[in-house]
Short mmCIF file of N, CA and C in Angstrom, two decimals:
data_model
loop_
_atom_site.label_atom_id
_atom_site.label_comp_id
_atom_site.label_asym_id
_atom_site.label_seq_id
_atom_site.Cartn_x
_atom_site.Cartn_y
_atom_site.Cartn_z
N UNK A 1 -7.80 -2.34 5.92
CA UNK A 1 -6.84 -1.20 5.62
C UNK A 1 -6.99 -0.43 6.97
N UNK A 2 -6.04 0.20 7.47
CA UNK A 2 -6.08 1.05 8.52
C UNK A 2 -5.68 2.46 8.29
N UNK A 3 -6.46 3.36 8.78
CA UNK A 3 -6.08 4.81 8.67
C UNK A 3 -5.49 5.26 9.89
N UNK A 4 -4.20 5.63 9.76
CA UNK A 4 -3.14 6.06 10.95
C UNK A 4 -2.61 7.26 10.73
N UNK A 5 -1.99 7.91 11.75
CA UNK A 5 -1.36 8.99 11.81
C UNK A 5 -0.33 9.20 10.51
N UNK A 6 -0.31 10.02 9.71
CA UNK A 6 0.68 10.09 8.50
C UNK A 6 2.04 10.38 9.16
N UNK A 7 2.80 9.32 8.63
CA UNK A 7 4.34 9.50 8.96
C UNK A 7 4.65 8.54 10.21
N UNK A 8 3.67 7.87 10.54
CA UNK A 8 3.72 6.84 11.79
C UNK A 8 3.40 5.43 11.21
N UNK A 9 3.29 5.24 9.94
CA UNK A 9 2.81 4.05 9.28
C UNK A 9 3.91 2.88 9.78
N UNK A 10 4.97 3.12 9.73
CA UNK A 10 6.05 2.08 10.00
C UNK A 10 5.86 1.65 11.57
N UNK A 11 5.63 2.73 12.54
CA UNK A 11 5.51 2.49 13.91
C UNK A 11 4.41 1.65 14.10
N UNK A 12 3.17 1.94 13.27
CA UNK A 12 1.97 1.10 13.63
C UNK A 12 2.09 -0.23 12.99
N UNK A 13 2.74 -0.48 12.18
CA UNK A 13 3.15 -1.77 11.34
C UNK A 13 3.95 -2.58 12.43
N UNK A 14 4.91 -2.09 13.02
CA UNK A 14 5.84 -2.81 14.12
C UNK A 14 4.89 -2.91 15.38
N UNK A 15 3.99 -2.15 15.67
CA UNK A 15 3.15 -2.56 16.91
C UNK A 15 2.39 -3.66 16.54
N UNK A 16 1.67 -3.69 15.31
CA UNK A 16 0.74 -4.73 15.01
C UNK A 16 1.58 -6.19 15.00
N UNK A 17 2.88 -6.15 14.49
CA UNK A 17 3.60 -7.46 14.54
C UNK A 17 3.89 -7.80 15.95
N UNK A 18 4.10 -6.62 16.88
CA UNK A 18 4.41 -6.99 18.25
C UNK A 18 3.20 -7.60 18.94
N UNK A 19 1.94 -7.05 18.84
CA UNK A 19 0.94 -7.46 19.38
C UNK A 19 0.04 -8.82 19.06
N UNK A 20 0.25 -8.80 17.59
CA UNK A 20 -0.43 -10.05 17.14
C UNK A 20 0.57 -11.11 16.37
N UNK A 21 0.11 -12.34 16.41
CA UNK A 21 0.84 -13.35 15.82
C UNK A 21 0.90 -13.22 14.41
N UNK A 22 2.16 -13.50 13.65
CA UNK A 22 2.21 -13.33 12.22
C UNK A 22 1.13 -14.23 11.45
N UNK A 23 0.80 -15.20 12.02
CA UNK A 23 -0.08 -16.19 11.33
C UNK A 23 -1.41 -15.74 11.37
N UNK A 24 -1.67 -14.63 12.27
CA UNK A 24 -3.04 -14.20 12.42
C UNK A 24 -3.41 -12.99 11.47
N UNK A 25 -2.31 -12.15 11.39
CA UNK A 25 -2.35 -10.79 10.73
C UNK A 25 -1.00 -10.34 10.03
N UNK A 26 -1.14 -9.91 8.89
CA UNK A 26 0.01 -9.41 8.14
C UNK A 26 -0.15 -7.85 7.85
N UNK A 27 0.78 -6.97 8.12
CA UNK A 27 0.54 -5.71 7.86
C UNK A 27 1.65 -5.25 6.87
N UNK A 28 1.44 -4.35 5.93
CA UNK A 28 2.47 -3.85 5.28
C UNK A 28 2.24 -2.25 4.82
N UNK A 29 3.32 -1.67 4.65
CA UNK A 29 3.42 -0.30 4.23
C UNK A 29 4.16 -0.20 3.00
N UNK A 30 3.55 -0.33 1.88
CA UNK A 30 4.18 -0.19 0.65
C UNK A 30 4.92 1.08 0.36
N UNK A 31 6.14 1.05 -0.23
CA UNK A 31 7.02 2.21 -0.34
C UNK A 31 7.48 2.23 -1.72
N UNK A 32 8.02 3.35 -2.14
CA UNK A 32 8.66 3.41 -3.40
C UNK A 32 9.95 4.18 -3.29
N UNK A 33 10.95 3.78 -4.23
CA UNK A 33 12.14 4.49 -4.23
C UNK A 33 11.92 5.50 -5.34
N UNK A 34 12.47 6.67 -5.01
CA UNK A 34 12.42 7.74 -6.23
C UNK A 34 13.71 8.67 -5.96
N UNK A 35 14.03 9.25 -6.95
CA UNK A 35 15.23 10.40 -6.96
C UNK A 35 14.85 11.52 -6.77
N UNK A 36 15.27 12.34 -5.93
CA UNK A 36 14.95 13.77 -5.72
C UNK A 36 16.17 14.63 -5.96
N UNK A 37 15.82 15.84 -6.48
CA UNK A 37 17.01 16.79 -6.70
C UNK A 37 16.83 17.88 -5.61
N UNK A 38 17.90 18.35 -5.10
CA UNK A 38 17.89 19.61 -4.29
C UNK A 38 19.22 20.37 -4.30
N UNK A 39 19.16 21.60 -4.71
CA UNK A 39 20.31 22.37 -4.83
C UNK A 39 21.44 21.71 -5.84
N UNK A 40 20.76 21.17 -6.81
CA UNK A 40 21.80 20.53 -7.80
C UNK A 40 22.24 19.32 -7.49
N UNK A 41 21.79 18.68 -6.56
CA UNK A 41 22.43 17.21 -6.00
C UNK A 41 21.18 16.32 -6.15
N UNK A 42 21.44 15.22 -6.64
CA UNK A 42 20.55 14.14 -6.71
C UNK A 42 20.58 13.04 -5.54
N UNK A 43 19.58 12.69 -4.86
CA UNK A 43 19.65 11.67 -3.87
C UNK A 43 18.34 10.76 -3.85
N UNK A 44 18.51 9.63 -3.33
CA UNK A 44 17.60 8.66 -3.50
C UNK A 44 16.74 8.56 -2.01
N UNK A 45 15.44 8.68 -2.13
CA UNK A 45 14.42 8.65 -0.94
C UNK A 45 13.46 7.66 -1.11
N UNK A 46 12.98 7.18 -0.06
CA UNK A 46 11.87 6.00 -0.05
C UNK A 46 10.74 6.78 0.53
N UNK A 47 9.52 6.77 -0.16
CA UNK A 47 8.44 7.44 0.22
C UNK A 47 7.28 6.41 0.18
N UNK A 48 6.31 6.59 1.12
CA UNK A 48 5.10 5.77 1.24
C UNK A 48 4.26 5.89 0.18
N UNK A 49 3.91 4.86 -0.44
CA UNK A 49 2.87 4.83 -1.52
C UNK A 49 1.37 5.53 -1.10
N UNK A 50 1.12 4.99 0.11
CA UNK A 50 -0.34 5.59 0.46
C UNK A 50 -0.18 6.12 1.82
N UNK A 51 0.33 7.43 1.87
CA UNK A 51 0.64 7.94 3.16
C UNK A 51 -0.66 8.07 4.02
N UNK A 52 -0.46 7.51 5.31
CA UNK A 52 -1.62 7.64 6.24
C UNK A 52 -2.34 6.27 6.17
N UNK A 53 -1.95 5.12 5.72
CA UNK A 53 -2.67 3.93 5.56
C UNK A 53 -1.71 2.88 5.81
N UNK A 54 -2.20 1.75 6.48
CA UNK A 54 -1.38 0.63 6.57
C UNK A 54 -2.34 -0.55 6.10
N UNK A 55 -1.72 -1.37 5.16
CA UNK A 55 -2.49 -2.39 4.42
C UNK A 55 -2.56 -3.76 5.52
N UNK A 56 -3.54 -4.25 5.78
CA UNK A 56 -3.64 -5.43 6.57
C UNK A 56 -4.32 -6.62 5.95
N UNK A 57 -3.83 -7.98 6.28
CA UNK A 57 -4.37 -9.02 5.64
C UNK A 57 -4.81 -9.95 6.89
N UNK A 58 -6.06 -10.15 7.17
CA UNK A 58 -6.37 -10.87 8.26
C UNK A 58 -7.86 -11.37 8.05
N UNK A 59 -8.28 -12.43 8.86
CA UNK A 59 -9.68 -12.81 8.89
C UNK A 59 -10.11 -12.05 10.14
N UNK A 60 -10.77 -10.87 9.98
CA UNK A 60 -11.06 -10.00 10.91
C UNK A 60 -12.31 -10.51 11.80
N UNK A 61 -12.16 -10.60 13.30
CA UNK A 61 -13.09 -10.97 14.17
C UNK A 61 -13.10 -10.00 15.21
N UNK A 62 -13.92 -9.95 16.27
CA UNK A 62 -14.02 -9.12 17.34
C UNK A 62 -12.56 -8.85 18.12
N UNK A 63 -11.88 -9.85 18.44
CA UNK A 63 -10.59 -9.81 19.17
C UNK A 63 -9.52 -8.96 18.28
N UNK A 64 -9.64 -9.25 17.07
CA UNK A 64 -8.67 -8.41 16.28
C UNK A 64 -9.07 -7.08 16.07
N UNK A 65 -10.32 -6.89 15.80
CA UNK A 65 -10.83 -5.65 15.50
C UNK A 65 -10.53 -4.71 16.67
N UNK A 66 -10.84 -5.11 18.00
CA UNK A 66 -10.50 -4.23 19.24
C UNK A 66 -9.03 -4.09 19.53
N UNK A 67 -8.44 -5.17 19.15
CA UNK A 67 -6.82 -5.01 19.27
C UNK A 67 -6.42 -4.03 18.58
N UNK A 68 -6.82 -3.98 17.30
CA UNK A 68 -6.37 -3.04 16.26
C UNK A 68 -6.55 -1.64 16.79
N UNK A 69 -8.05 -1.38 17.36
CA UNK A 69 -8.36 -0.13 17.74
C UNK A 69 -7.44 0.53 19.02
N UNK A 70 -7.05 -0.41 19.74
CA UNK A 70 -6.14 -0.05 20.84
C UNK A 70 -4.73 0.46 20.42
N UNK A 71 -4.24 0.14 19.35
CA UNK A 71 -2.97 0.50 18.90
C UNK A 71 -2.83 1.96 18.86
N UNK A 72 -1.99 2.65 19.41
CA UNK A 72 -1.74 4.08 19.26
C UNK A 72 -1.56 4.68 17.83
N UNK A 73 -1.91 5.81 17.59
CA UNK A 73 -1.73 6.36 16.36
C UNK A 73 -2.70 5.68 15.18
N UNK A 74 -3.54 4.69 15.45
CA UNK A 74 -4.41 4.18 14.75
C UNK A 74 -5.79 4.85 14.84
N UNK A 75 -6.12 5.50 13.96
CA UNK A 75 -7.43 6.14 14.04
C UNK A 75 -8.66 5.21 13.73
N UNK A 76 -8.59 4.61 12.60
CA UNK A 76 -9.86 3.75 12.49
C UNK A 76 -9.39 2.72 11.31
N UNK A 77 -10.18 1.59 11.31
CA UNK A 77 -10.18 0.64 10.17
C UNK A 77 -11.37 1.18 8.95
N UNK A 78 -10.93 1.19 7.89
CA UNK A 78 -11.74 1.90 6.86
C UNK A 78 -12.96 0.80 6.48
N UNK A 79 -14.10 1.29 6.57
CA UNK A 79 -15.33 0.49 6.28
C UNK A 79 -16.25 1.26 5.39
N UNK A 80 -17.11 0.29 4.74
CA UNK A 80 -18.01 0.83 3.78
C UNK A 80 -19.22 1.39 4.52
N UNK A 81 -19.68 0.62 5.68
CA UNK A 81 -20.74 0.98 6.46
C UNK A 81 -20.31 1.01 7.93
N UNK A 82 -21.31 1.32 8.71
CA UNK A 82 -21.25 1.42 10.18
C UNK A 82 -20.58 -0.03 10.55
N UNK A 83 -19.85 -0.13 11.74
CA UNK A 83 -19.24 -1.17 12.05
C UNK A 83 -20.17 -2.17 12.76
N UNK A 84 -20.04 -3.32 12.45
CA UNK A 84 -21.02 -4.44 12.86
C UNK A 84 -20.94 -4.45 14.50
N UNK A 85 -19.87 -4.58 15.11
CA UNK A 85 -19.45 -4.74 16.41
C UNK A 85 -19.86 -3.64 17.19
N UNK A 86 -19.47 -2.24 16.72
CA UNK A 86 -19.98 -1.25 17.40
C UNK A 86 -21.27 -1.19 17.48
N UNK A 87 -22.18 -1.49 16.55
CA UNK A 87 -23.54 -1.45 16.40
C UNK A 87 -24.11 -2.44 17.38
N UNK A 88 -23.58 -3.61 17.41
CA UNK A 88 -23.89 -4.65 18.24
C UNK A 88 -23.66 -4.21 19.85
N UNK A 89 -22.63 -3.55 19.92
CA UNK A 89 -22.30 -3.02 21.45
C UNK A 89 -23.30 -2.04 21.77
N UNK A 90 -23.82 -1.11 21.08
CA UNK A 90 -24.60 -0.02 21.57
C UNK A 90 -26.09 -0.53 21.64
N UNK A 91 -26.50 -1.66 21.10
CA UNK A 91 -27.68 -2.27 21.30
C UNK A 91 -27.62 -3.48 22.38
N UNK A 92 -26.45 -3.50 23.16
CA UNK A 92 -26.25 -4.43 24.15
C UNK A 92 -26.54 -5.98 23.62
N UNK A 93 -26.09 -6.25 22.65
CA UNK A 93 -26.21 -7.55 21.77
C UNK A 93 -25.02 -8.35 22.37
N UNK A 94 -25.12 -9.47 22.81
CA UNK A 94 -24.16 -10.51 23.19
C UNK A 94 -23.68 -11.13 21.86
N UNK A 95 -22.25 -11.07 21.90
CA UNK A 95 -21.70 -11.76 20.93
C UNK A 95 -20.47 -12.50 21.18
N UNK A 96 -20.10 -13.54 20.44
CA UNK A 96 -19.04 -14.54 20.80
C UNK A 96 -17.77 -13.99 20.23
N UNK A 97 -16.66 -14.24 20.84
CA UNK A 97 -15.39 -13.71 20.63
C UNK A 97 -14.98 -14.34 19.04
N UNK A 98 -15.63 -15.32 18.62
CA UNK A 98 -15.35 -15.90 17.13
C UNK A 98 -16.19 -15.07 16.11
N UNK A 99 -17.36 -14.30 16.52
CA UNK A 99 -18.02 -13.66 15.56
C UNK A 99 -17.07 -13.01 14.51
N UNK A 100 -17.46 -12.95 13.24
CA UNK A 100 -16.52 -12.26 12.25
C UNK A 100 -17.45 -11.15 11.61
N UNK A 101 -16.90 -10.23 11.11
CA UNK A 101 -17.62 -9.22 10.13
C UNK A 101 -18.32 -9.90 8.93
N UNK A 102 -19.49 -9.15 8.66
CA UNK A 102 -19.87 -9.46 7.56
C UNK A 102 -19.20 -9.11 6.40
N UNK A 103 -18.97 -9.64 5.15
CA UNK A 103 -18.20 -9.30 4.16
C UNK A 103 -18.28 -7.94 3.60
N UNK A 104 -19.35 -7.39 3.71
CA UNK A 104 -19.60 -5.87 3.27
C UNK A 104 -19.17 -4.84 4.38
N UNK A 105 -18.75 -5.24 5.58
CA UNK A 105 -18.62 -4.24 6.67
C UNK A 105 -17.26 -3.36 6.32
N UNK A 106 -16.35 -4.05 6.29
CA UNK A 106 -14.89 -3.47 6.20
C UNK A 106 -14.70 -3.34 4.76
N UNK A 107 -13.69 -2.24 4.33
CA UNK A 107 -13.28 -2.24 3.06
C UNK A 107 -12.14 -3.19 2.71
N UNK A 108 -12.37 -3.77 1.52
CA UNK A 108 -11.69 -4.96 1.10
C UNK A 108 -10.89 -4.62 -0.01
N UNK A 109 -9.71 -4.70 -0.20
CA UNK A 109 -8.79 -4.34 -1.30
C UNK A 109 -9.19 -5.53 -2.31
N UNK A 110 -9.52 -5.28 -3.50
CA UNK A 110 -9.81 -6.46 -4.46
C UNK A 110 -8.47 -7.16 -4.70
N UNK A 111 -8.72 -8.53 -4.91
CA UNK A 111 -7.55 -9.38 -5.13
C UNK A 111 -6.66 -8.80 -6.51
N UNK A 112 -7.13 -8.41 -7.41
CA UNK A 112 -6.35 -7.91 -8.58
C UNK A 112 -5.59 -6.60 -8.26
N UNK A 113 -6.29 -5.80 -7.46
CA UNK A 113 -5.54 -4.62 -6.97
C UNK A 113 -4.27 -4.82 -6.17
N UNK A 114 -4.52 -5.80 -5.10
CA UNK A 114 -3.39 -5.92 -4.13
C UNK A 114 -2.33 -6.93 -4.93
N UNK A 115 -2.83 -7.70 -5.75
CA UNK A 115 -1.91 -8.56 -6.40
C UNK A 115 -0.72 -7.83 -7.26
N UNK A 116 -1.23 -6.87 -7.81
CA UNK A 116 -0.20 -5.98 -8.60
C UNK A 116 0.51 -5.14 -7.72
N UNK A 117 0.18 -4.56 -6.54
CA UNK A 117 0.99 -4.05 -5.38
C UNK A 117 1.95 -5.04 -4.74
N UNK A 118 1.62 -6.26 -4.55
CA UNK A 118 2.56 -7.21 -4.04
C UNK A 118 3.69 -7.54 -5.08
N UNK A 119 3.26 -7.70 -6.47
CA UNK A 119 4.23 -8.09 -7.44
C UNK A 119 5.28 -6.81 -7.59
N UNK A 120 4.69 -5.59 -7.56
CA UNK A 120 5.61 -4.41 -7.58
C UNK A 120 6.53 -4.27 -6.53
N UNK A 121 6.10 -4.57 -5.27
CA UNK A 121 7.01 -4.55 -4.01
C UNK A 121 7.75 -5.78 -3.88
N UNK A 122 7.62 -6.85 -4.51
CA UNK A 122 8.31 -8.09 -4.23
C UNK A 122 8.38 -8.66 -3.00
N UNK A 123 9.67 -9.03 -2.58
CA UNK A 123 9.78 -9.81 -1.21
C UNK A 123 9.61 -8.75 -0.09
N UNK A 124 10.13 -7.59 -0.23
CA UNK A 124 10.20 -6.46 0.69
C UNK A 124 8.91 -5.64 0.68
N UNK A 125 9.03 -4.35 1.09
CA UNK A 125 7.85 -3.71 1.01
C UNK A 125 8.21 -2.37 0.09
N UNK A 126 9.08 -2.25 -0.57
CA UNK A 126 9.65 -1.30 -1.50
C UNK A 126 9.62 -1.49 -3.10
N UNK A 127 9.06 -0.54 -3.97
CA UNK A 127 9.16 -0.71 -5.19
C UNK A 127 10.50 -0.10 -5.70
N UNK A 128 11.38 -0.98 -6.12
CA UNK A 128 12.77 -0.46 -6.36
C UNK A 128 12.93 -0.07 -7.79
N UNK A 129 14.11 0.47 -8.30
CA UNK A 129 14.12 1.11 -9.67
C UNK A 129 13.92 0.11 -10.79
N UNK A 130 13.15 0.44 -11.76
CA UNK A 130 13.26 -0.48 -13.00
C UNK A 130 14.09 0.25 -14.12
N UNK A 131 14.62 -0.62 -14.95
CA UNK A 131 15.59 -0.13 -16.00
C UNK A 131 14.83 -0.11 -17.31
N UNK A 132 14.70 1.01 -18.11
CA UNK A 132 13.83 0.93 -19.25
C UNK A 132 14.59 1.75 -20.13
N UNK A 133 14.04 1.73 -21.53
CA UNK A 133 14.54 2.49 -22.63
C UNK A 133 13.32 2.67 -23.54
N UNK A 134 13.44 3.88 -24.31
CA UNK A 134 12.35 4.11 -25.38
C UNK A 134 12.93 3.77 -26.77
N UNK A 135 12.02 3.01 -27.28
CA UNK A 135 12.23 2.50 -28.67
C UNK A 135 11.06 2.69 -29.47
N UNK A 136 11.21 3.61 -30.55
CA UNK A 136 10.09 3.92 -31.58
C UNK A 136 8.85 4.40 -30.63
N UNK A 137 9.29 5.41 -29.84
CA UNK A 137 8.09 6.04 -29.11
C UNK A 137 7.45 5.15 -28.18
N UNK A 138 7.91 4.06 -27.77
CA UNK A 138 7.28 2.96 -26.87
C UNK A 138 8.26 2.68 -25.72
N UNK A 139 7.62 2.51 -24.59
CA UNK A 139 8.51 2.29 -23.30
C UNK A 139 8.75 0.88 -23.15
N UNK A 140 10.06 0.47 -23.19
CA UNK A 140 10.33 -1.03 -22.89
C UNK A 140 11.10 -1.07 -21.66
N UNK A 141 10.72 -1.85 -20.77
CA UNK A 141 11.22 -2.23 -19.51
C UNK A 141 12.18 -3.50 -19.71
N UNK A 142 13.40 -3.35 -19.21
CA UNK A 142 14.43 -4.39 -19.51
C UNK A 142 14.51 -5.11 -18.17
N UNK A 143 14.52 -4.48 -17.05
CA UNK A 143 14.58 -5.23 -15.74
C UNK A 143 13.89 -4.49 -14.67
N UNK A 144 13.58 -4.95 -13.56
CA UNK A 144 12.89 -4.31 -12.41
C UNK A 144 11.44 -4.68 -12.38
N UNK A 145 10.74 -4.17 -11.17
CA UNK A 145 9.38 -4.47 -10.88
C UNK A 145 8.40 -4.18 -12.00
N UNK A 146 8.83 -3.08 -12.83
CA UNK A 146 7.70 -2.81 -13.97
C UNK A 146 8.01 -3.66 -15.12
N UNK A 147 8.73 -4.62 -15.20
CA UNK A 147 8.96 -5.35 -16.38
C UNK A 147 7.79 -6.47 -16.58
N UNK A 148 7.38 -6.12 -17.92
CA UNK A 148 5.93 -6.82 -18.24
C UNK A 148 4.76 -6.03 -17.86
N UNK A 149 4.94 -4.74 -17.10
CA UNK A 149 3.87 -4.13 -16.83
C UNK A 149 3.85 -2.77 -17.53
N UNK A 150 4.29 -2.74 -18.69
CA UNK A 150 4.53 -1.45 -19.47
C UNK A 150 3.17 -0.91 -19.64
N UNK A 151 2.06 -1.25 -19.51
CA UNK A 151 0.71 -0.74 -19.75
C UNK A 151 0.34 -0.06 -18.68
N UNK A 152 0.96 -0.01 -17.35
CA UNK A 152 0.44 1.00 -16.22
C UNK A 152 1.32 2.15 -16.09
N UNK A 153 2.49 2.11 -17.14
CA UNK A 153 3.19 3.30 -17.28
C UNK A 153 2.43 4.49 -18.00
N UNK A 154 2.24 5.56 -17.42
CA UNK A 154 1.54 6.77 -18.18
C UNK A 154 2.51 7.77 -18.70
N UNK A 155 3.56 8.02 -18.04
CA UNK A 155 4.37 9.20 -18.35
C UNK A 155 5.88 8.92 -17.73
N UNK A 156 6.73 9.43 -18.68
CA UNK A 156 8.19 9.14 -18.16
C UNK A 156 8.79 10.68 -18.08
N UNK A 157 9.44 10.90 -17.02
CA UNK A 157 10.09 12.23 -16.67
C UNK A 157 11.65 12.02 -16.84
N UNK A 158 12.14 12.15 -17.76
CA UNK A 158 13.83 11.87 -17.89
C UNK A 158 14.55 12.61 -17.05
N UNK A 159 14.35 13.91 -16.76
CA UNK A 159 15.07 14.81 -15.99
C UNK A 159 14.89 14.29 -14.37
N UNK A 160 13.90 14.06 -14.07
CA UNK A 160 13.60 13.51 -12.58
C UNK A 160 14.06 12.18 -12.52
N UNK A 161 14.02 11.28 -13.60
CA UNK A 161 14.33 9.90 -13.53
C UNK A 161 12.95 9.21 -12.86
N UNK A 162 11.91 9.54 -13.30
CA UNK A 162 10.72 8.99 -12.60
C UNK A 162 9.79 8.39 -13.79
N UNK A 163 8.99 7.44 -13.46
CA UNK A 163 7.75 6.96 -14.37
C UNK A 163 6.49 7.10 -13.48
N UNK A 164 5.49 7.60 -14.12
CA UNK A 164 4.27 7.85 -13.52
C UNK A 164 3.53 6.60 -13.81
N UNK A 165 3.02 5.83 -12.87
CA UNK A 165 2.17 4.58 -13.20
C UNK A 165 0.81 4.81 -12.65
N UNK A 166 -0.08 3.94 -13.11
CA UNK A 166 -1.58 3.96 -12.71
C UNK A 166 -1.78 2.84 -12.09
N UNK A 167 -2.13 2.93 -10.72
CA UNK A 167 -2.76 1.82 -9.98
C UNK A 167 -4.10 2.08 -9.48
N UNK A 168 -4.92 0.69 -9.90
CA UNK A 168 -6.35 0.86 -9.51
C UNK A 168 -6.30 0.19 -7.98
N UNK A 169 -6.90 1.24 -7.02
CA UNK A 169 -6.78 0.75 -5.73
C UNK A 169 -8.12 1.43 -5.08
N UNK A 170 -8.82 0.53 -4.31
CA UNK A 170 -10.00 0.80 -3.61
C UNK A 170 -10.95 1.37 -4.69
N UNK A 171 -11.14 0.98 -5.81
CA UNK A 171 -11.94 1.38 -6.96
C UNK A 171 -11.63 2.76 -7.66
N UNK A 172 -10.44 3.24 -7.17
CA UNK A 172 -10.17 4.47 -8.03
C UNK A 172 -8.73 4.24 -8.63
N UNK A 173 -8.47 5.06 -9.54
CA UNK A 173 -7.18 5.11 -10.38
C UNK A 173 -6.22 6.01 -9.50
N UNK A 174 -4.94 5.61 -9.06
CA UNK A 174 -4.10 6.40 -8.25
C UNK A 174 -2.87 6.45 -9.10
N UNK A 175 -2.28 7.73 -9.37
CA UNK A 175 -1.08 7.95 -10.12
C UNK A 175 -0.01 8.28 -9.21
N UNK A 176 1.12 7.13 -9.25
CA UNK A 176 2.24 7.30 -8.47
C UNK A 176 3.52 7.58 -9.29
N UNK A 177 4.50 8.23 -8.85
CA UNK A 177 5.72 8.33 -9.27
C UNK A 177 6.76 7.20 -8.80
N UNK A 178 7.38 6.64 -9.67
CA UNK A 178 8.37 5.71 -9.11
C UNK A 178 9.73 5.96 -9.82
N UNK A 179 10.97 5.35 -9.16
CA UNK A 179 12.08 5.51 -9.70
C UNK A 179 12.53 4.66 -10.80
N UNK A 180 13.06 5.19 -11.82
CA UNK A 180 13.57 4.56 -12.98
C UNK A 180 15.21 4.87 -13.26
N UNK A 181 15.63 3.95 -13.93
CA UNK A 181 17.00 4.17 -14.65
C UNK A 181 16.81 4.07 -16.13
N UNK A 182 16.95 5.32 -16.74
CA UNK A 182 16.72 5.39 -18.17
C UNK A 182 18.07 5.08 -19.03
N UNK A 183 17.85 4.10 -19.96
CA UNK A 183 19.11 3.64 -20.77
C UNK A 183 18.61 4.28 -22.22
N UNK A 184 19.90 4.87 -22.88
CA UNK A 184 19.79 5.41 -24.24
C UNK A 184 19.47 4.24 -25.32
N UNK A 185 20.16 3.13 -25.16
CA UNK A 185 19.84 2.00 -26.05
C UNK A 185 19.52 0.64 -25.24
N UNK A 186 18.72 -0.27 -25.88
CA UNK A 186 18.52 -1.44 -25.09
C UNK A 186 19.79 -2.22 -24.70
N UNK A 187 19.64 -2.94 -23.41
CA UNK A 187 20.73 -3.73 -22.98
C UNK A 187 20.88 -4.88 -23.90
N UNK A 188 22.01 -5.42 -24.04
CA UNK A 188 22.33 -6.60 -24.88
C UNK A 188 22.46 -7.73 -23.92
N UNK A 189 21.74 -8.86 -24.08
CA UNK A 189 21.84 -9.99 -23.32
C UNK A 189 22.81 -11.07 -23.61
#
């Protein structure tokens, strides 16, 4: 996971795809569609799920690490401890280009956490609107990325047409608003 300048996530993702082969690294900036109201008008906006972060999937080695550090607007790679290669460099240790990070060095998004995010964004990078209705005080999703994931919905805001969902991410629960279309009655198939 990269910590980047807020608002420049898409530029950093584009630079990563320009400088690295797609078979080596995959970068995504998950987004969500929501409806906003301003001066009585409603309009659709696309907001970043994790402002200031770019999610990367790669087998990190020294070449990729230093390549990512050279990308403008990329502040640092999130890590749990001090970086292995920076430590080796300060101690004048010779390392091979194929040396890889120890598994505990960089922050890793757990498989269950990233799997849910990837299911929600689908083939693109945006969580689209879900169609739902309320029946007997229970939320039922009839279509969209939240279908079958009713358990992560914590709150519905009918006026703003949003659902607040809870995602477990990097060991914490993060609440996000996503756009919904609310039906009065269930759709007939």
